Short mmCIF file of C-alpha atoms in Angstrom, two decimals:
data_model
loop_
_atom_site.label_atom_id
_atom_site.label_comp_id
_atom_site.label_asym_id
_atom_site.label_seq_id
_atom_site.Cartn_x
_atom_site.Cartn_y
_atom_site.Cartn_z
CA UNK G 214 101.15 54.33 -202.02
CA UNK G 215 104.66 55.64 -202.60
CA UNK G 216 104.30 57.96 -199.57
CA UNK G 217 103.21 55.08 -197.33
CA UNK G 218 106.23 53.02 -198.40
CA UNK G 219 108.62 55.89 -197.62
CA UNK G 220 107.05 56.41 -194.18
CA UNK G 221 107.34 52.66 -193.47
CA UNK G 222 111.03 52.59 -194.40
CA UNK G 223 111.69 55.67 -192.24
CA UNK G 224 109.99 54.07 -189.25
CA UNK G 225 111.95 50.84 -189.72
CA UNK G 226 115.24 52.73 -189.83
CA UNK G 227 114.32 54.67 -186.70
CA UNK G 228 113.50 51.45 -184.84
CA UNK G 229 116.82 49.87 -185.85
CA UNK G 230 118.66 52.99 -184.77
CA UNK G 231 116.96 52.96 -181.37
CA UNK G 232 117.68 49.27 -180.90
CA UNK G 233 121.40 49.60 -181.58
CA UNK G 234 121.54 52.61 -179.28
CA UNK G 235 120.07 50.59 -176.42
CA UNK G 236 122.55 47.72 -176.76
CA UNK G 237 125.69 49.86 -176.38
CA UNK G 238 124.91 51.33 -172.92
CA UNK G 239 124.10 47.82 -171.62
CA UNK G 240 127.54 46.59 -172.70
CA UNK G 241 129.18 49.61 -171.09
CA UNK G 242 127.29 49.04 -167.85
CA UNK G 243 128.27 45.37 -167.85
CA UNK G 244 131.97 46.20 -168.34
CA UNK G 245 131.77 48.84 -165.62
CA UNK G 246 130.20 46.32 -163.26
CA UNK G 247 132.94 43.78 -164.00
CA UNK G 248 135.64 46.40 -163.34
CA UNK G 249 134.03 47.33 -160.02
CA UNK G 250 133.95 43.69 -158.91
CA UNK G 251 137.61 43.21 -159.88
CA UNK G 252 138.69 46.28 -157.94
CA UNK G 253 136.76 45.18 -154.86
CA UNK G 254 138.50 41.79 -154.86
CA UNK G 255 141.95 43.45 -154.94
CA UNK G 256 141.24 45.63 -151.90
CA UNK G 257 142.68 44.38 -148.56
CA UNK G 258 140.07 42.43 -146.63
CA UNK G 259 139.59 42.63 -142.88
CA UNK G 260 139.82 39.49 -140.77
CA UNK G 261 138.70 38.49 -137.31
CA UNK G 262 141.36 37.49 -134.78
CA UNK G 263 140.41 33.80 -134.90
CA UNK G 264 140.69 33.80 -138.69
CA UNK G 265 144.37 34.72 -138.39
CA UNK G 266 145.74 32.93 -135.32
CA UNK G 267 143.21 30.23 -134.53
CA UNK G 268 144.91 27.40 -132.62
CA UNK G 269 148.35 29.02 -132.58
CA UNK G 270 150.63 29.16 -129.54
CA UNK G 271 151.11 32.49 -127.78
CA UNK G 272 154.77 32.78 -128.84
CA UNK G 273 153.83 33.09 -132.51
CA UNK G 274 151.71 36.24 -132.26
CA UNK G 275 151.68 39.46 -130.28
CA UNK G 276 149.06 42.15 -129.62
CA UNK G 277 149.71 45.84 -129.04
CA UNK G 278 149.41 49.31 -130.55
CA UNK G 279 152.10 49.39 -133.23
CA UNK G 280 150.97 52.42 -135.26
CA UNK G 281 150.02 54.60 -132.25
CA UNK G 282 146.36 55.09 -133.16
CA UNK G 283 145.01 53.75 -129.86
CA UNK G 284 143.75 50.49 -131.42
CA UNK G 285 145.33 47.09 -130.76
CA UNK G 286 147.34 45.68 -133.68
CA UNK G 287 148.55 42.15 -134.39
CA UNK G 288 151.92 40.69 -135.41
CA UNK G 289 151.89 37.06 -136.47
CA UNK G 290 154.42 34.40 -137.52
CA UNK G 291 152.87 31.96 -139.99
CA UNK G 292 154.08 28.39 -139.39
CA UNK G 293 154.14 25.07 -141.15
CA UNK G 294 154.83 21.43 -140.30
CA UNK G 295 158.17 20.03 -141.45
CA UNK G 296 159.32 16.41 -141.14
CA UNK G 297 163.01 15.73 -140.45
CA UNK G 298 164.35 12.28 -139.62
CA UNK G 299 160.75 11.08 -139.38
CA UNK G 300 159.99 13.66 -136.68
CA UNK G 301 157.54 16.49 -137.15
CA UNK G 302 158.75 20.03 -136.36
CA UNK G 303 157.01 23.39 -136.53
CA UNK G 304 158.88 26.26 -138.15
CA UNK G 305 158.09 29.71 -139.58
CA UNK G 306 157.00 29.84 -143.21
CA UNK G 307 159.95 30.51 -145.50
CA UNK G 308 159.51 33.70 -147.51
CA UNK G 309 156.75 35.96 -146.18
CA UNK G 310 156.21 34.28 -142.81
CA UNK G 311 155.94 37.48 -140.73
CA UNK G 312 152.61 39.32 -141.15
CA UNK G 313 151.59 42.58 -139.48
CA UNK G 314 147.92 43.54 -139.22
CA UNK G 315 146.55 46.89 -138.09
CA UNK G 316 143.49 46.83 -135.86
CA UNK G 317 140.19 48.38 -136.93
CA UNK G 318 137.67 50.10 -134.68
CA UNK G 319 135.26 47.15 -135.05
CA UNK G 320 137.77 44.69 -133.57
CA UNK G 321 138.86 43.19 -136.91
CA UNK G 322 142.31 43.40 -138.53
CA UNK G 323 143.60 44.59 -141.92
CA UNK G 324 146.88 43.28 -143.34
CA UNK G 325 149.53 46.02 -143.48
CA UNK G 326 152.38 44.00 -144.97
CA UNK G 327 154.17 40.66 -145.13
CA UNK G 328 157.89 40.35 -144.37
CA UNK G 329 160.50 37.80 -145.33
CA UNK G 330 161.70 35.10 -142.94
CA UNK G 331 164.75 32.88 -143.47
CA UNK G 332 164.39 29.61 -141.57
CA UNK G 333 167.82 28.25 -142.60
CA UNK G 334 166.41 25.14 -144.31
CA UNK G 335 169.82 23.77 -145.37
CA UNK G 336 171.31 23.70 -141.87
CA UNK G 337 170.71 21.60 -138.79
CA UNK G 338 168.80 23.68 -136.29
CA UNK G 339 166.31 23.74 -133.50
CA UNK G 340 164.53 26.87 -134.70
CA UNK G 341 162.00 28.99 -132.90
CA UNK G 342 160.79 32.54 -133.33
CA UNK G 343 158.59 34.52 -130.97
CA UNK G 344 157.13 38.01 -130.86
CA UNK G 345 156.48 40.65 -128.22
CA UNK G 346 155.01 44.17 -128.50
CA UNK G 347 156.15 46.65 -125.85
CA UNK G 348 154.21 49.46 -124.17
CA UNK G 349 155.67 52.05 -126.55
CA UNK G 350 154.64 50.09 -129.65
CA UNK G 351 158.02 48.52 -130.44
CA UNK G 352 157.93 45.01 -131.90
CA UNK G 353 160.55 42.56 -130.60
CA UNK G 354 161.27 39.59 -132.88
CA UNK G 355 163.35 36.91 -131.16
CA UNK G 356 164.81 34.18 -133.37
CA UNK G 357 167.10 31.28 -132.43
CA UNK G 358 168.60 28.38 -134.35
CA UNK G 359 171.52 25.99 -134.16
CA UNK G 360 174.23 25.24 -136.73
CA UNK G 361 177.85 24.83 -135.58
CA UNK G 362 176.85 26.80 -132.50
CA UNK G 363 173.76 28.42 -131.02
CA UNK G 364 172.69 31.64 -132.75
CA UNK G 365 170.37 34.03 -130.94
CA UNK G 366 169.02 37.14 -132.70
CA UNK G 367 166.75 39.94 -131.50
CA UNK G 368 165.28 42.56 -133.82
CA UNK G 369 163.54 45.62 -132.38
CA UNK G 370 161.43 47.49 -134.93
CA UNK G 371 159.25 50.59 -134.67
CA UNK G 372 156.59 52.14 -136.90
CA UNK G 373 158.02 55.46 -138.09
CA UNK G 374 156.74 57.65 -140.96
CA UNK G 375 154.43 54.99 -142.31
CA UNK G 376 156.89 52.06 -142.29
CA UNK G 377 158.57 49.66 -139.85
CA UNK G 378 162.27 50.37 -139.23
CA UNK G 379 164.95 48.41 -137.40
CA UNK G 380 166.00 50.47 -134.35
CA UNK G 381 168.20 47.92 -132.58
CA UNK G 382 169.62 44.49 -133.30
CA UNK G 383 171.55 41.96 -131.25
CA UNK G 384 173.37 38.84 -132.41
CA UNK G 385 174.52 36.27 -129.87
CA UNK G 386 176.78 33.42 -130.96
CA UNK G 387 177.92 30.48 -128.83
CA UNK G 388 180.95 28.44 -129.90
CA UNK G 389 184.11 28.28 -127.76
CA UNK G 390 182.91 31.46 -126.06
CA UNK G 391 179.67 33.45 -125.98
CA UNK G 392 179.67 36.80 -127.78
CA UNK G 393 176.78 39.24 -128.10
CA UNK G 394 176.88 42.11 -130.63
CA UNK G 395 174.31 44.76 -129.64
CA UNK G 396 173.62 47.50 -132.20
CA UNK G 397 171.68 50.54 -130.97
CA UNK G 398 170.86 52.19 -134.29
CA UNK G 399 169.10 55.16 -132.71
CA UNK G 400 171.91 56.17 -130.32
CA UNK G 401 174.61 54.93 -132.76
CA UNK G 402 176.37 52.56 -130.35
CA UNK G 403 177.72 49.03 -130.72
CA UNK G 404 178.43 47.05 -127.56
CA UNK G 405 180.27 43.71 -127.83
CA UNK G 406 180.12 41.49 -124.76
CA UNK G 407 182.26 38.36 -124.67
CA UNK G 408 182.20 35.65 -122.00
CA UNK G 409 184.56 32.69 -121.95
CA UNK G 410 185.84 30.08 -119.56
CA UNK G 411 189.55 29.36 -119.15
CA UNK G 412 189.88 25.62 -118.69
CA UNK G 413 193.44 25.59 -117.26
CA UNK G 414 192.64 27.95 -114.41
CA UNK G 415 188.85 27.26 -114.23
CA UNK G 416 188.22 31.01 -114.33
CA UNK G 417 185.35 32.79 -116.10
CA UNK G 418 186.20 35.94 -118.03
CA UNK G 419 184.12 38.84 -119.36
CA UNK G 420 185.05 41.63 -121.74
CA UNK G 421 183.04 44.61 -123.03
CA UNK G 422 183.98 46.75 -126.05
CA UNK G 423 182.02 49.85 -127.10
CA UNK G 424 182.15 51.44 -130.56
CA UNK G 425 180.58 54.50 -132.16
CA UNK G 426 178.43 53.63 -135.17
CA UNK G 427 178.50 55.48 -138.46
CA UNK G 428 175.54 57.77 -139.09
CA UNK G 429 173.72 55.65 -141.66
CA UNK G 430 169.97 55.62 -142.43
CA UNK G 431 167.77 53.19 -140.53
CA UNK G 432 166.92 49.95 -142.32
CA UNK G 433 163.34 49.11 -143.19
CA UNK G 434 162.02 45.76 -142.01
CA UNK G 435 161.49 44.95 -145.69
CA UNK G 436 165.24 45.44 -146.40
CA UNK G 437 166.33 42.15 -144.77
CA UNK G 438 165.03 38.72 -143.80
CA UNK G 439 164.19 37.89 -140.21
CA UNK G 440 166.65 35.09 -139.41
CA UNK G 441 169.51 36.69 -141.32
CA UNK G 442 172.22 38.91 -139.87
CA UNK G 443 170.72 42.41 -140.09
CA UNK G 444 173.88 44.39 -139.21
CA UNK G 445 177.60 43.75 -139.51
CA UNK G 446 180.65 45.22 -137.80
CA UNK G 447 182.24 46.37 -141.07
CA UNK G 448 179.02 47.99 -142.23
CA UNK G 449 178.62 50.27 -139.20
CA UNK G 450 182.08 50.76 -137.66
CA UNK G 451 184.86 52.88 -139.18
#
């Protein structure tokens, strides 16, 4: 009888041991599954064209091969409705309004990055921004607004070494005269064109000044806000 009792206790202990051993792997598998799901959610998702720019005007997106892989990419300005003086206006989203998507072989798009946009919310303006992608993959961002005078800015960016860099920038300002500052950051040239009208003599004048730029590194698109002055005379000229 004593032997039977010992065998019974041994069997019971073995069963308990097996049971606890089975529970632990299930918990590990469950945690592993949860981690896998979390990681999958954090991965960039691909989107169809209509999911990104459905209903938008042509000026607010551009198609072309930005990263030189032979597949069409997409640049997009996200917009929102703003009411001023009881009138509805459309303007770029403040903050990360510029989005660049790289095209996939299946015709969908994967977000590469978002870039900051300053829409000058504290100033009176008639603001618009449009995009164009050239044959060589350069992205032209054209932005215009009005404060004390008309401000017209053009940013030309290219995809180089895995990032978008500013390769040229122009700033046009209209007040008593019209002046355009054109920075060619690849060839290191600054051209300043000024046009003005002399009221007393009713004569139009034009002047062009050319400066050599300092050899400074190119700026990344993420280093400034579209809508802000990207280059300054003092920064680039001795």
